[in-house]
């Protein structure tokens, strides 16, 4: 199975900060990487797929980069509603696997 | 807007069975692969199973292989998960998720249904 490792596991940031979350795959997954946001007690929400394609309706402050084994989620200017847990997921090979999550908290 | 509504969760004893349902609406159900994803209390997300548009191809995560069966009824716009030989470690919120039209990964999720396996 492909292991997905996110870093950091948690971070504290202020409104307006630029936030970067990384995700590393244990083997080459090409562009098959997605990012999800999950607010407490809520269902996950899809943000990005195929590494850098932003889902319709997702604010432009969210972007994704990467290829192969190393990927990044960037929030250009953190907003109050962005405090949540973020998960990466590889969708190129079965079984699909998720990272352990990165919790973004208010500083 | 796309709607996915799960039902069928509850408490069951170890070794028991449960059948989850997901009612889909506001999109052409038969055009999409569908999935189940679960989340144990306080833990991360875990993919459970996928099913092809016509229901003839299925994939499972190793922890549930041989015990869970994903199925669908395109005439009823419904997705199912039959769970047998349940274990304590199957305790989780189970989400129904739609895979996007290009077959990449999940684009919409239901609100989830809680399954608790306990004696």
Short mmCIF file of C-alpha atoms in Angstrom, two decimals:
data_model
loop_
_atom_site.label_atom_id
_atom_site.label_comp_id
_atom_site.label_asym_id
_atom_site.label_seq_id
_atom_site.Cartn_x
_atom_site.Cartn_y
_atom_site.Cartn_z
CA UNK A 1 0.00 0.00 0.00
CA UNK A 2 1.07 3.59 -0.62
CA UNK A 3 1.76 5.47 2.61
CA UNK A 4 0.85 9.16 2.75
CA UNK A 5 2.68 11.32 5.29
CA UNK A 6 1.58 14.87 6.06
CA UNK A 7 3.55 17.55 7.83
CA UNK A 8 3.11 19.20 10.14
CA UNK A 9 0.51 17.25 12.14
CA UNK A 10 -0.76 20.54 13.52
CA UNK A 11 0.01 24.21 13.24
CA UNK A 12 -1.09 27.47 14.79
CA UNK A 13 -1.63 30.46 12.53
CA UNK A 14 -3.32 33.85 12.49
CA UNK A 15 -5.97 35.22 10.15
CA UNK A 16 -4.20 36.54 7.08
CA UNK A 17 -1.21 34.19 7.36
CA UNK A 18 0.05 32.13 4.43
CA UNK A 19 -0.17 28.44 5.37
CA UNK A 20 1.65 25.55 3.71
CA UNK A 21 0.93 21.87 4.33
CA UNK A 22 3.00 19.14 2.73
CA UNK A 23 2.15 15.57 1.81
CA UNK A 24 4.66 12.91 0.81
CA UNK A 25 3.80 9.61 -0.87
CA UNK A 26 5.86 6.47 -0.27
CA UNK A 27 6.06 5.93 -4.03
CA UNK A 28 5.42 7.85 -7.25
CA UNK A 29 1.72 8.70 -7.64
CA UNK A 30 2.11 11.06 -10.61
CA UNK A 31 -0.58 13.73 -10.22
CA UNK A 32 -3.12 11.56 -8.39
CA UNK A 33 -3.34 13.56 -5.18
CA UNK A 34 -6.37 15.20 -3.60
CA UNK A 35 -6.88 17.53 -0.63
CA UNK A 36 -9.90 17.65 1.68
CA UNK A 37 -10.97 20.01 4.45
CA UNK A 38 -12.89 18.78 7.48
CA UNK A 39 -14.35 21.16 10.03
CA UNK A 40 -15.15 19.73 13.50
CA UNK A 41 -18.23 17.53 13.46
CA UNK A 42 -18.72 17.96 9.72
CA UNK A 43 -18.25 15.83 6.63
CA UNK A 44 -15.09 16.30 4.57
CA UNK A 45 -15.15 18.78 1.71
CA UNK A 46 -13.22 18.34 -1.50
CA UNK A 47 -10.75 21.13 -2.27
CA UNK A 48 -8.27 19.91 -4.89
CA UNK A 49 -7.82 16.87 -7.13
CA UNK A 50 -5.07 15.70 -9.52
CA UNK A 51 -2.56 17.66 -7.48
CA UNK A 52 -3.50 21.18 -8.53
CA UNK A 53 -7.07 21.27 -9.93
CA UNK A 54 -9.29 23.32 -7.64
CA UNK A 55 -12.89 22.16 -7.24
CA UNK A 56 -15.64 24.47 -8.41
CA UNK A 57 -16.73 26.83 -5.65
CA UNK A 58 -13.53 26.55 -3.62
CA UNK A 59 -12.04 29.97 -2.79
CA UNK A 60 -9.05 31.05 -4.87
CA UNK A 61 -6.86 31.32 -1.76
CA UNK A 62 -6.54 27.51 -1.90
CA UNK A 63 -4.01 26.05 -4.31
CA UNK A 64 -2.11 22.79 -4.73
CA UNK A 65 1.22 21.91 -6.28
CA UNK A 66 3.37 18.86 -6.72
CA UNK A 67 4.08 15.76 -8.75
CA UNK A 68 5.40 12.29 -8.08
CA UNK A 69 5.94 11.99 -4.33
CA UNK A 70 5.88 15.52 -2.95
CA UNK A 71 2.82 17.74 -2.82
CA UNK A 72 1.80 20.99 -1.14
CA UNK A 73 -1.48 22.64 -0.16
CA UNK A 74 -1.24 26.42 0.14
CA UNK A 75 -3.73 28.75 1.77
CA UNK A 76 -2.59 32.18 0.66
CA UNK A 77 -4.41 34.22 3.31
CA UNK A 78 -5.97 32.25 6.15
CA UNK A 79 -9.60 33.11 6.93
CA UNK A 80 -11.59 32.28 10.10
CA UNK A 81 -13.55 29.55 8.31
CA UNK A 82 -10.30 27.80 7.29
CA UNK A 83 -9.52 26.56 10.78
CA UNK A 84 -10.04 22.84 10.25
CA UNK A 85 -8.22 19.58 9.63
CA UNK A 86 -6.80 18.97 6.17
CA UNK A 87 -6.21 15.54 4.62
CA UNK A 88 -4.33 14.51 1.52
CA UNK A 89 -5.32 11.35 -0.36
CA UNK A 90 -3.78 9.43 -3.24
CA UNK A 91 -6.31 8.37 -5.87
CA UNK A 92 -4.09 6.62 -8.40
CA UNK A 93 -3.77 3.13 -6.95
CA UNK A 94 -5.96 0.84 -4.88
CA UNK A 95 -6.24 0.86 -1.96
CA UNK A 96 -6.82 4.61 -1.81
CA UNK A 97 -4.94 5.99 1.19
CA UNK A 98 -5.13 9.19 3.22
CA UNK A 99 -2.57 11.16 5.15
CA UNK A 100 -3.00 11.36 8.91
CA UNK A 101 -4.30 14.92 8.76
CA UNK A 102 -3.03 18.41 9.59
CA UNK A 103 -4.99 20.41 12.14
CA UNK A 104 -4.90 24.16 11.56
CA UNK A 105 -5.61 26.04 14.78
CA UNK A 106 -5.99 29.67 15.72
CA UNK A 107 -2.88 31.30 17.16
CA UNK B 1 -27.25 20.60 -5.25
CA UNK B 2 -25.95 17.05 -4.98
CA UNK B 3 -27.53 15.20 -2.04
CA UNK B 4 -26.17 12.06 -0.39
CA UNK B 5 -28.07 10.84 2.68
CA UNK B 6 -26.81 7.84 4.63
CA UNK B 7 -28.95 5.68 6.88
CA UNK B 8 -28.83 2.33 8.66
CA UNK B 9 -26.20 3.02 11.29
CA UNK B 10 -26.59 2.00 14.91
CA UNK B 11 -25.20 -0.21 17.61
CA UNK B 12 -24.46 -3.87 16.92
CA UNK B 13 -22.68 -6.62 18.82
CA UNK B 14 -19.34 -8.01 17.64
CA UNK B 15 -19.93 -10.65 14.99
CA UNK B 16 -23.19 -9.04 13.94
CA UNK B 17 -24.31 -7.52 10.65
CA UNK B 18 -25.59 -4.19 9.48
CA UNK B 19 -26.63 -2.75 6.12
CA UNK B 20 -26.00 0.88 5.33
CA UNK B 21 -27.87 2.77 2.63
CA UNK B 22 -27.14 6.00 0.82
CA UNK B 23 -29.90 7.82 -1.04
CA UNK B 24 -28.57 9.96 -3.87
CA UNK B 25 -30.36 12.82 -5.61
CA UNK B 26 -29.88 15.88 -7.81
CA UNK B 27 -27.42 14.17 -10.16
CA UNK B 28 -27.34 11.28 -12.62
CA UNK B 29 -26.45 8.50 -10.19
CA UNK B 30 -25.64 5.90 -12.86
CA UNK B 31 -22.92 8.15 -14.32
CA UNK B 32 -20.69 8.06 -11.26
CA UNK B 33 -18.51 5.60 -9.43
CA UNK B 34 -19.45 5.64 -5.75
CA UNK B 35 -17.57 5.00 -2.50
CA UNK B 36 -17.76 4.41 1.21
CA UNK B 37 -15.22 6.07 3.48
CA UNK B 38 -15.12 5.75 7.26
CA UNK B 39 -13.72 7.65 10.21
CA UNK B 40 -13.21 6.09 13.62
CA UNK B 41 -13.89 8.40 16.59
CA UNK B 42 -11.13 10.99 16.85
CA UNK B 43 -9.18 9.41 13.98
CA UNK B 44 -8.49 10.12 10.33
CA UNK B 45 -10.24 9.09 7.15
CA UNK B 46 -10.08 5.52 5.80
CA UNK B 47 -11.28 4.43 2.38
CA UNK B 48 -13.57 1.37 2.54
CA UNK B 49 -14.84 0.47 -0.93
CA UNK B 50 -15.58 1.64 -4.50
CA UNK B 51 -18.14 0.48 -7.03
CA UNK B 52 -18.27 1.11 -10.78
CA UNK B 53 -21.12 2.93 -12.47
CA UNK B 54 -22.85 -0.29 -13.54
CA UNK B 55 -22.06 -2.14 -10.32
CA UNK B 56 -20.01 -4.85 -12.03
CA UNK B 57 -16.64 -3.85 -10.60
CA UNK B 58 -15.84 -3.37 -6.93
CA UNK B 59 -12.75 -2.68 -4.85
CA UNK B 60 -12.20 -2.99 -1.09
CA UNK B 61 -9.72 -1.95 1.55
CA UNK B 62 -7.87 -4.83 3.18
CA UNK B 63 -9.47 -4.40 6.66
CA UNK B 64 -12.96 -5.09 5.25
CA UNK B 65 -12.25 -7.45 2.36
CA UNK B 66 -14.35 -10.60 2.64
CA UNK B 67 -16.64 -9.10 5.29
CA UNK B 68 -18.18 -6.04 3.59
CA UNK B 69 -20.02 -5.87 0.26
CA UNK B 70 -20.69 -2.67 -1.66
CA UNK B 71 -23.61 -2.63 -4.09
CA UNK B 72 -25.90 -0.20 -5.85
CA UNK B 73 -29.35 0.06 -7.41
CA UNK B 74 -29.26 2.60 -10.21
CA UNK B 75 -33.03 2.43 -10.67
CA UNK B 76 -33.45 3.51 -7.04
CA UNK B 77 -30.47 5.93 -6.98
CA UNK B 78 -29.13 4.07 -3.97
CA UNK B 79 -25.79 2.82 -2.70
CA UNK B 80 -25.43 0.10 -0.08
CA UNK B 81 -22.83 -1.38 2.23
CA UNK B 82 -23.52 -4.81 3.71
CA UNK B 83 -21.30 -5.28 6.74
CA UNK B 84 -20.89 -8.77 8.22
CA UNK B 85 -18.71 -10.20 11.00
CA UNK B 86 -18.42 -6.77 12.53
CA UNK B 87 -15.56 -6.02 14.92
CA UNK B 88 -14.97 -3.32 17.49
CA UNK B 89 -12.46 -1.70 15.13
CA UNK B 90 -15.24 -1.17 12.57
CA UNK B 91 -16.76 1.44 14.89
CA UNK B 92 -16.81 4.65 12.85
CA UNK B 93 -18.83 7.24 11.04
CA UNK B 94 -19.44 5.86 7.55
CA UNK B 95 -19.62 8.38 4.72
CA UNK B 96 -21.11 7.82 1.30
CA UNK B 97 -19.08 9.72 -1.30
CA UNK B 98 -19.48 10.40 -5.00
CA UNK B 99 -16.51 10.11 -7.33
CA UNK B 100 -16.29 12.90 -9.88
CA UNK B 101 -17.39 12.39 -13.49
CA UNK B 102 -13.81 11.88 -14.67
CA UNK B 103 -13.30 9.05 -12.20
CA UNK B 104 -10.63 10.78 -10.15
CA UNK B 105 -11.75 10.92 -6.53
CA UNK B 106 -14.46 12.06 -4.15
CA UNK B 107 -16.19 15.33 -4.96
CA UNK B 108 -19.29 15.18 -2.74
CA UNK B 109 -19.81 13.54 0.64
CA UNK B 110 -22.86 12.70 2.72
CA UNK B 111 -23.18 13.69 6.37
CA UNK B 112 -22.35 10.18 7.55
CA UNK B 113 -23.96 7.53 9.73
CA UNK B 114 -22.45 6.20 12.94
CA UNK B 115 -21.83 2.49 13.41
CA UNK B 116 -20.91 1.31 16.89
CA UNK B 117 -19.76 -2.27 17.43
CA UNK B 118 -19.88 -3.12 21.10
CA UNK B 119 -21.13 -5.78 23.47
#
